[in-house]
mmCIF file of C-alpha atoms in Angstrom:
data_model
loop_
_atom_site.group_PDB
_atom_site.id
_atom_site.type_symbol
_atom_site.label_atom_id
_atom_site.label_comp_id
_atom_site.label_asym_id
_atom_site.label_seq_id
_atom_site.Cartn_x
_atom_site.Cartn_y
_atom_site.Cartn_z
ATOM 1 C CA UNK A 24 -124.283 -118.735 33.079
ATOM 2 C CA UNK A 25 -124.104 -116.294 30.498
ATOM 3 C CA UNK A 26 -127.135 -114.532 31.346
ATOM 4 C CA UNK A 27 -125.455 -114.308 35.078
ATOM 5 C CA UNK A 28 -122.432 -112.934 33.490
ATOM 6 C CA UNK A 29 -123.486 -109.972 31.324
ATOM 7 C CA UNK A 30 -126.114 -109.143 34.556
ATOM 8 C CA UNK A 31 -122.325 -108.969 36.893
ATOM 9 C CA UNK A 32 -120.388 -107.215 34.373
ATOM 10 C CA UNK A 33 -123.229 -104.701 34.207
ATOM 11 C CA UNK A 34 -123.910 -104.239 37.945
ATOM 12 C CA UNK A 35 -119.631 -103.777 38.307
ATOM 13 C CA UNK A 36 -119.926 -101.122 35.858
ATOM 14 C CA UNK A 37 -123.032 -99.425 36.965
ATOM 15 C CA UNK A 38 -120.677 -99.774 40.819
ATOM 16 C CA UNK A 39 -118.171 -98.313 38.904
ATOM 17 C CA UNK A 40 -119.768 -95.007 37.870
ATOM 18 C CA UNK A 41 -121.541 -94.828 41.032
ATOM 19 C CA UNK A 42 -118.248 -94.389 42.739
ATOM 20 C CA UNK A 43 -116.563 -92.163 40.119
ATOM 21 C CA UNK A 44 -119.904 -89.833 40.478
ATOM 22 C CA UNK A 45 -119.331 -90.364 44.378
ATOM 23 C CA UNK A 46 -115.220 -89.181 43.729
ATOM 24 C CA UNK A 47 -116.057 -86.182 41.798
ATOM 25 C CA UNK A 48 -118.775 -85.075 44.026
ATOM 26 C CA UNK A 49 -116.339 -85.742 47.179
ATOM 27 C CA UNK A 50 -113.286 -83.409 45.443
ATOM 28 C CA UNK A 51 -115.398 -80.858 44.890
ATOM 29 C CA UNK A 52 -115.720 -81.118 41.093
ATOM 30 C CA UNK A 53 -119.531 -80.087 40.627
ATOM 31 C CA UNK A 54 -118.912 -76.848 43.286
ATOM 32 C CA UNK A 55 -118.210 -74.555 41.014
ATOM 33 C CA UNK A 56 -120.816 -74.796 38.611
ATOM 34 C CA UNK A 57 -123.365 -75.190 41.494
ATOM 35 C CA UNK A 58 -122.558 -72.147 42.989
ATOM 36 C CA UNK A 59 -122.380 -70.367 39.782
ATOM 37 C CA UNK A 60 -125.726 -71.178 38.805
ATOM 38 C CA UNK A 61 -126.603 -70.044 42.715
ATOM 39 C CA UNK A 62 -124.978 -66.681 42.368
ATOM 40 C CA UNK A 63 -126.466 -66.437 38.791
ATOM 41 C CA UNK A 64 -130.176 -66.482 40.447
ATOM 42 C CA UNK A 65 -129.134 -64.148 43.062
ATOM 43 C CA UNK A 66 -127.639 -61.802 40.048
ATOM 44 C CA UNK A 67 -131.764 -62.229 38.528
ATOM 45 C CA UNK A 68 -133.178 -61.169 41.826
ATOM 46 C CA UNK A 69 -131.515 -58.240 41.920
ATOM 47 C CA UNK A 70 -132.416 -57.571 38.180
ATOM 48 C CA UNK A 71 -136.143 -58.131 39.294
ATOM 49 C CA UNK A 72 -136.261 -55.766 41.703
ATOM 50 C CA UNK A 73 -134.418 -52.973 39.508
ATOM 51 C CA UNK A 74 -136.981 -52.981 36.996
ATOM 52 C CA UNK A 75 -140.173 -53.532 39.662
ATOM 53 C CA UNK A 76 -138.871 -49.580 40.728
ATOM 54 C CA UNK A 77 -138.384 -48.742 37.099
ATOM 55 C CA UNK A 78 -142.087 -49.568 36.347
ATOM 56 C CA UNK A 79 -143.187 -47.594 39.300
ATOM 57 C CA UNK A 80 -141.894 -44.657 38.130
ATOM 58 C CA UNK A 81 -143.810 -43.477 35.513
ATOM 59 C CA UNK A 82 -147.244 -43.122 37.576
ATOM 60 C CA UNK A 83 -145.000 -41.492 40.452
ATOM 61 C CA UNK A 84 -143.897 -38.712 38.117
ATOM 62 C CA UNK A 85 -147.794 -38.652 36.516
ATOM 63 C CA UNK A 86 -148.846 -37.949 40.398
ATOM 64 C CA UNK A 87 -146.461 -35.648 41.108
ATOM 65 C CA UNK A 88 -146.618 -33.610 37.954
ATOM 66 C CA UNK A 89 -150.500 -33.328 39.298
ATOM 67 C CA UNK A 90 -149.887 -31.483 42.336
ATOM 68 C CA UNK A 91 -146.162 -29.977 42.117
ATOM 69 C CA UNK A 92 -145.922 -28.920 38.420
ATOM 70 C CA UNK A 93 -143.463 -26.350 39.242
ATOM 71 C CA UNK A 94 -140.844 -28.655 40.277
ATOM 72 C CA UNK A 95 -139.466 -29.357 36.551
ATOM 73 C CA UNK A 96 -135.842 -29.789 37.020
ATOM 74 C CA UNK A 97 -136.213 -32.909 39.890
ATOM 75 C CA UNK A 98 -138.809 -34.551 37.651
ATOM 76 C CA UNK A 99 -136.910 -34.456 35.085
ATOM 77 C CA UNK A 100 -133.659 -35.785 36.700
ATOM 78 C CA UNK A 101 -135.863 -38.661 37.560
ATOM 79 C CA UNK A 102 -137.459 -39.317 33.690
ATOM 80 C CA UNK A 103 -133.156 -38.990 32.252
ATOM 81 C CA UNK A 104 -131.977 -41.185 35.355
ATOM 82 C CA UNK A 105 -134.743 -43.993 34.681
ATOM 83 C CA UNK A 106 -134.055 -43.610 30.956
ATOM 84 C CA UNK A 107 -130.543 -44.551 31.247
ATOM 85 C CA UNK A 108 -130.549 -46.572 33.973
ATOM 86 C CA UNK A 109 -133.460 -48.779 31.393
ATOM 87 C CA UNK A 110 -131.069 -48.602 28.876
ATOM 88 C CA UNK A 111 -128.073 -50.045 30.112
ATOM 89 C CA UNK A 112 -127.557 -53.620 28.043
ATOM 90 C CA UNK A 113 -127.547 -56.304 30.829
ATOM 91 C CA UNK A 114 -126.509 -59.951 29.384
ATOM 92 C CA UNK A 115 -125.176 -63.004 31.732
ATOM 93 C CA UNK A 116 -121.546 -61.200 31.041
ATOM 94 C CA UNK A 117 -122.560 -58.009 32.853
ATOM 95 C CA UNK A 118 -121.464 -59.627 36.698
ATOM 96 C CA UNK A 119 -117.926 -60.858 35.180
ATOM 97 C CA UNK A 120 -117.148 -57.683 33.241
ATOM 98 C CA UNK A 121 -115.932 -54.883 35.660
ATOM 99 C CA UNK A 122 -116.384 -51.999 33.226
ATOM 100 C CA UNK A 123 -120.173 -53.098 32.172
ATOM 101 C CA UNK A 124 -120.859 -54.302 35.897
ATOM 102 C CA UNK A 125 -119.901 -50.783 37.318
ATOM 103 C CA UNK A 126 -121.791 -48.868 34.368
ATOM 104 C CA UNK A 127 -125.190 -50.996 35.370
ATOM 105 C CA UNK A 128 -124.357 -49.623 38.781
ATOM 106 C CA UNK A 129 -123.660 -46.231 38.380
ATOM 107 C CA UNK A 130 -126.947 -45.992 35.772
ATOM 108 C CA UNK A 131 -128.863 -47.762 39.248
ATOM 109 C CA UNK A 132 -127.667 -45.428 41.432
ATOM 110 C CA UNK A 133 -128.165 -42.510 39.281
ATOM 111 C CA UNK A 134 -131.710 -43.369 39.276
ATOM 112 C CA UNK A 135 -131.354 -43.545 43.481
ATOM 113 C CA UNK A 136 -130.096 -40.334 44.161
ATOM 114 C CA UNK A 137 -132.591 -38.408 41.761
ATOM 115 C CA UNK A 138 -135.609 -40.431 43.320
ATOM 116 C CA UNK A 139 -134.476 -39.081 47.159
ATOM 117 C CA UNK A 140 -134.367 -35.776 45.540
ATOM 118 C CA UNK A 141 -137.438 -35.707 44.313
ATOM 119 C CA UNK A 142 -138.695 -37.597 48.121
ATOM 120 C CA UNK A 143 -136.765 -33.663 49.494
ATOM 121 C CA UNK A 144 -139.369 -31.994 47.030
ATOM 122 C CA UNK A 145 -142.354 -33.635 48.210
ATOM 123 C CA UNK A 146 -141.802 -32.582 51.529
ATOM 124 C CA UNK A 147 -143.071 -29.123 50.921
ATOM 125 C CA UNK A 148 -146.234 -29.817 49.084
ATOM 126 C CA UNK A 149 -148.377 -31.317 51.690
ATOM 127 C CA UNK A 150 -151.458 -32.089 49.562
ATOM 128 C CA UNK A 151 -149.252 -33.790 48.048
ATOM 129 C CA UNK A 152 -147.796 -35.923 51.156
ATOM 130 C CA UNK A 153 -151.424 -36.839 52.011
ATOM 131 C CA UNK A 154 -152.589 -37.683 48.384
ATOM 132 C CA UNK A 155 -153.714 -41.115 48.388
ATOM 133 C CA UNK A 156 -152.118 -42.689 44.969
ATOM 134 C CA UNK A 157 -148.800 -41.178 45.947
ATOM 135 C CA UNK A 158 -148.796 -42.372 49.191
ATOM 136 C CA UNK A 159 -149.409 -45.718 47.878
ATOM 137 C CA UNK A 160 -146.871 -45.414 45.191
ATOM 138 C CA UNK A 161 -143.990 -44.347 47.740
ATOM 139 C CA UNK A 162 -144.996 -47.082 50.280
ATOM 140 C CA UNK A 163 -144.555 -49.724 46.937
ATOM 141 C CA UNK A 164 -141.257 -47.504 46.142
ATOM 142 C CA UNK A 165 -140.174 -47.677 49.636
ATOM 143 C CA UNK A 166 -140.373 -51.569 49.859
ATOM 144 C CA UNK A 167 -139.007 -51.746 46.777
ATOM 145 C CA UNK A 168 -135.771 -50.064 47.604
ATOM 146 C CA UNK A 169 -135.620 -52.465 50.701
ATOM 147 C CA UNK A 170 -135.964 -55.512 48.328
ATOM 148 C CA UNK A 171 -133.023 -54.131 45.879
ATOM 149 C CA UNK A 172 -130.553 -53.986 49.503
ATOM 150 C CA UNK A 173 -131.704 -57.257 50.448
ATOM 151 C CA UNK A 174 -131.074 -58.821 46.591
ATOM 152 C CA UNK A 175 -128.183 -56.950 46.098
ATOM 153 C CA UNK A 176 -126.965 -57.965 50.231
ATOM 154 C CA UNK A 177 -127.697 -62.010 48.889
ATOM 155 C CA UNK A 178 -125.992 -61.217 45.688
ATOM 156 C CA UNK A 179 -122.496 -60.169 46.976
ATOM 157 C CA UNK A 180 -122.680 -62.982 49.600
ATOM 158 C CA UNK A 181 -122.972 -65.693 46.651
ATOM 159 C CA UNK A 182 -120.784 -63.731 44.712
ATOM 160 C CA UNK A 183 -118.155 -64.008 47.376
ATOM 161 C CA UNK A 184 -118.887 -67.476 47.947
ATOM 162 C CA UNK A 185 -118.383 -68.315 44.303
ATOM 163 C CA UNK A 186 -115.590 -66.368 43.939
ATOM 164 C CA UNK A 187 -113.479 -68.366 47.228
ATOM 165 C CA UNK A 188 -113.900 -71.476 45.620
ATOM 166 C CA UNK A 189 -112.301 -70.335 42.555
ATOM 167 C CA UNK A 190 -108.802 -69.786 44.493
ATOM 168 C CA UNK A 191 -109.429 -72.550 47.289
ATOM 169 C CA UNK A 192 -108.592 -76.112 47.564
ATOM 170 C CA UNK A 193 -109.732 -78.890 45.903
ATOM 171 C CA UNK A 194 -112.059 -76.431 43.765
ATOM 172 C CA UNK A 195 -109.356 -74.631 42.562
ATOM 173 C CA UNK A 196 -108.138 -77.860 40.769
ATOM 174 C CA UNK A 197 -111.070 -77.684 38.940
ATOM 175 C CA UNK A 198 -110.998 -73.649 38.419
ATOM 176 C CA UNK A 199 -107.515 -74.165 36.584
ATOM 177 C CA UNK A 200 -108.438 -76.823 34.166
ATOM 178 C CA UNK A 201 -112.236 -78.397 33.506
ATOM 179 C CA UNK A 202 -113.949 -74.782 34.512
ATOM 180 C CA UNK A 203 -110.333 -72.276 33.515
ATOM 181 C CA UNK A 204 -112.473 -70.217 31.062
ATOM 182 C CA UNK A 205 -114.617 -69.136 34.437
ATOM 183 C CA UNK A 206 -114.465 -65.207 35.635
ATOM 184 C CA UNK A 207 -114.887 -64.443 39.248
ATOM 185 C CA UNK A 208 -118.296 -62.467 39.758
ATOM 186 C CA UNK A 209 -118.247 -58.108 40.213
ATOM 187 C CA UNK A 210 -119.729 -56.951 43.302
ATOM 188 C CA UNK A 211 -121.918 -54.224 44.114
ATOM 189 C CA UNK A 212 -120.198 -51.402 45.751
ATOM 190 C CA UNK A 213 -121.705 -48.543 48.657
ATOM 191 C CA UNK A 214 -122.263 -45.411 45.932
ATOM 192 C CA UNK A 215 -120.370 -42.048 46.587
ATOM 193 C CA UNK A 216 -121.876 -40.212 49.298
ATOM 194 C CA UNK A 217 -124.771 -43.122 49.734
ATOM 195 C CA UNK A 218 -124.540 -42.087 53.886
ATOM 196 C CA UNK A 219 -125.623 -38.016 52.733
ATOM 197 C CA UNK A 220 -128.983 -37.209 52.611
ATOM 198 C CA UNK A 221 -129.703 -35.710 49.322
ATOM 199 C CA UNK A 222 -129.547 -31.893 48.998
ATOM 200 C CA UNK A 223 -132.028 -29.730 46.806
ATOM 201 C CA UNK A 224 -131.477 -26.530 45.106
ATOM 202 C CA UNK A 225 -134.764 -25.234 45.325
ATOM 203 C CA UNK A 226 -133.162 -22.030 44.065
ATOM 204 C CA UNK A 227 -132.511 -23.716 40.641
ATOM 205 C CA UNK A 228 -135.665 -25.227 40.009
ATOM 206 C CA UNK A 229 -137.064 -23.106 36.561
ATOM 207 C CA UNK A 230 -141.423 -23.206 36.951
ATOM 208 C CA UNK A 231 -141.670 -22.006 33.180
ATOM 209 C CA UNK A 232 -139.677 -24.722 32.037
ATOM 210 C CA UNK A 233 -142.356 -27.593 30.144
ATOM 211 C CA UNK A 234 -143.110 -30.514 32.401
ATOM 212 C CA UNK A 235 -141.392 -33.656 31.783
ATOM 213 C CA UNK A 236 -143.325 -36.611 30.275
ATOM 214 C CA UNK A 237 -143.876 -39.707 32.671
ATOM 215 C CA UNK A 238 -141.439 -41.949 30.944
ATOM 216 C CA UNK A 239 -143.534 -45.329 29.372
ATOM 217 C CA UNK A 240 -142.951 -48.835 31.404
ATOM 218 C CA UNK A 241 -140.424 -50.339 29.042
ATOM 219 C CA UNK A 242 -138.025 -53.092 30.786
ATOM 220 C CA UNK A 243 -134.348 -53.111 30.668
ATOM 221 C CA UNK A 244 -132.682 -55.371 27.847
ATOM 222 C CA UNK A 245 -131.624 -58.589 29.996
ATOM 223 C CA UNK A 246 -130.961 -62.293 28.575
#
């Protein structure tokens, strides 16, 4: 009889936490955190792709500095934009901050527009445009850029989702107590002028300038 009663008195509590788990679940109490960690992945995806096109870079500025020397002032653009867009400090705070979200952003897109000026360049050195290893390298670049839209597209959309349940019902229960210390997430924003093709000043471009070195493959600070 004993044995019986301990075994029911564990069962009823084991039924009780089952149903409290069940509760929780059904007010929305493990949303937030869920989503978080979802929009957090999303937030890494992006970060992958960002640095794939930073490691590209250096053998796209080798190849070019093979066959258009003279075009020192775009390859260099692209060497200072990569070098600050690598050394922006990117920590799990970065999507919460506004003021270190948009610098990431601006460094990113700064990188952007000097890479589509340097694309303009290319398009009057065709030994260039038919050179094998660049070819391959713009075709990687190229895909690249489509994987940052798409990973930057899935980023906002989690980020939006995330950011709704911190100012909906039930969730929001939970957003002003257990989880108040929680920031909504940044998003990315369209960069100035992003619908302008780039423009070239082929006028400014100095041939007896020194040619830039290819910047080395080092990878952003992230944690």
């Amino acid at each position: 009889m004993q044995f019986a009663s301990k075994l029911g008195k564990r069962i009823a509590a084991f039924a009780a936490l089952a149903a409290a788990a069940v509760t929780l679940s059904a007010c929305g109490f493990n949303t937030i955190p869920t989503k978080q960690e979802a929009t957090k992945a999303k937030w890494a995806d992006v970060q992958s792709q960002y640095q794939r096109r930073a490691d590209l870079i250096p053998n796209l500025v080798s190849t070019v500095q093979g066959a258009a020397i003279q075009e020192r002032t775009t390859l260099t653009e692209v060497v200072e934009a990569r070098a600050k867009a690598t050394s922006v400090n990117v920590d799990a705070s970065t999507i919460t901050d506004p003021a270190k979200f948009q610098q990431f952003q601006q460094a990113q897109d700064g990188l952007s527009s000097a890479l589509g000026r340097l694309m303009v360049v290319v398009e009057r050195y065709p030994d260039l445009k038919s050179n094998q290893n660049f070819l391959a390298l713009q075709s990687q670049l190229e895909g690249t850029e489509n994987r940052i839209n798409i990973a930057r597209n899935d980023y906002n959309e989690s980020a939006r989702d995330f950011n709704t349940t911190l100012r909906t019902f039930p969730s929001i229960v939970w957003a002003k107590t257990i989880y108040g210390g929680e920031k909504p997430f940044e998003y990315f924003q369209a960069a100035a002028g992003a619908q302008n093709a780039p423009s070239v000043n082929f006028d400014g471009l100095k041939p007896s300038d020194p040619a830039p070195a290819a910047p080395a493959a080092a990878p952003a600070t992230v944690q």
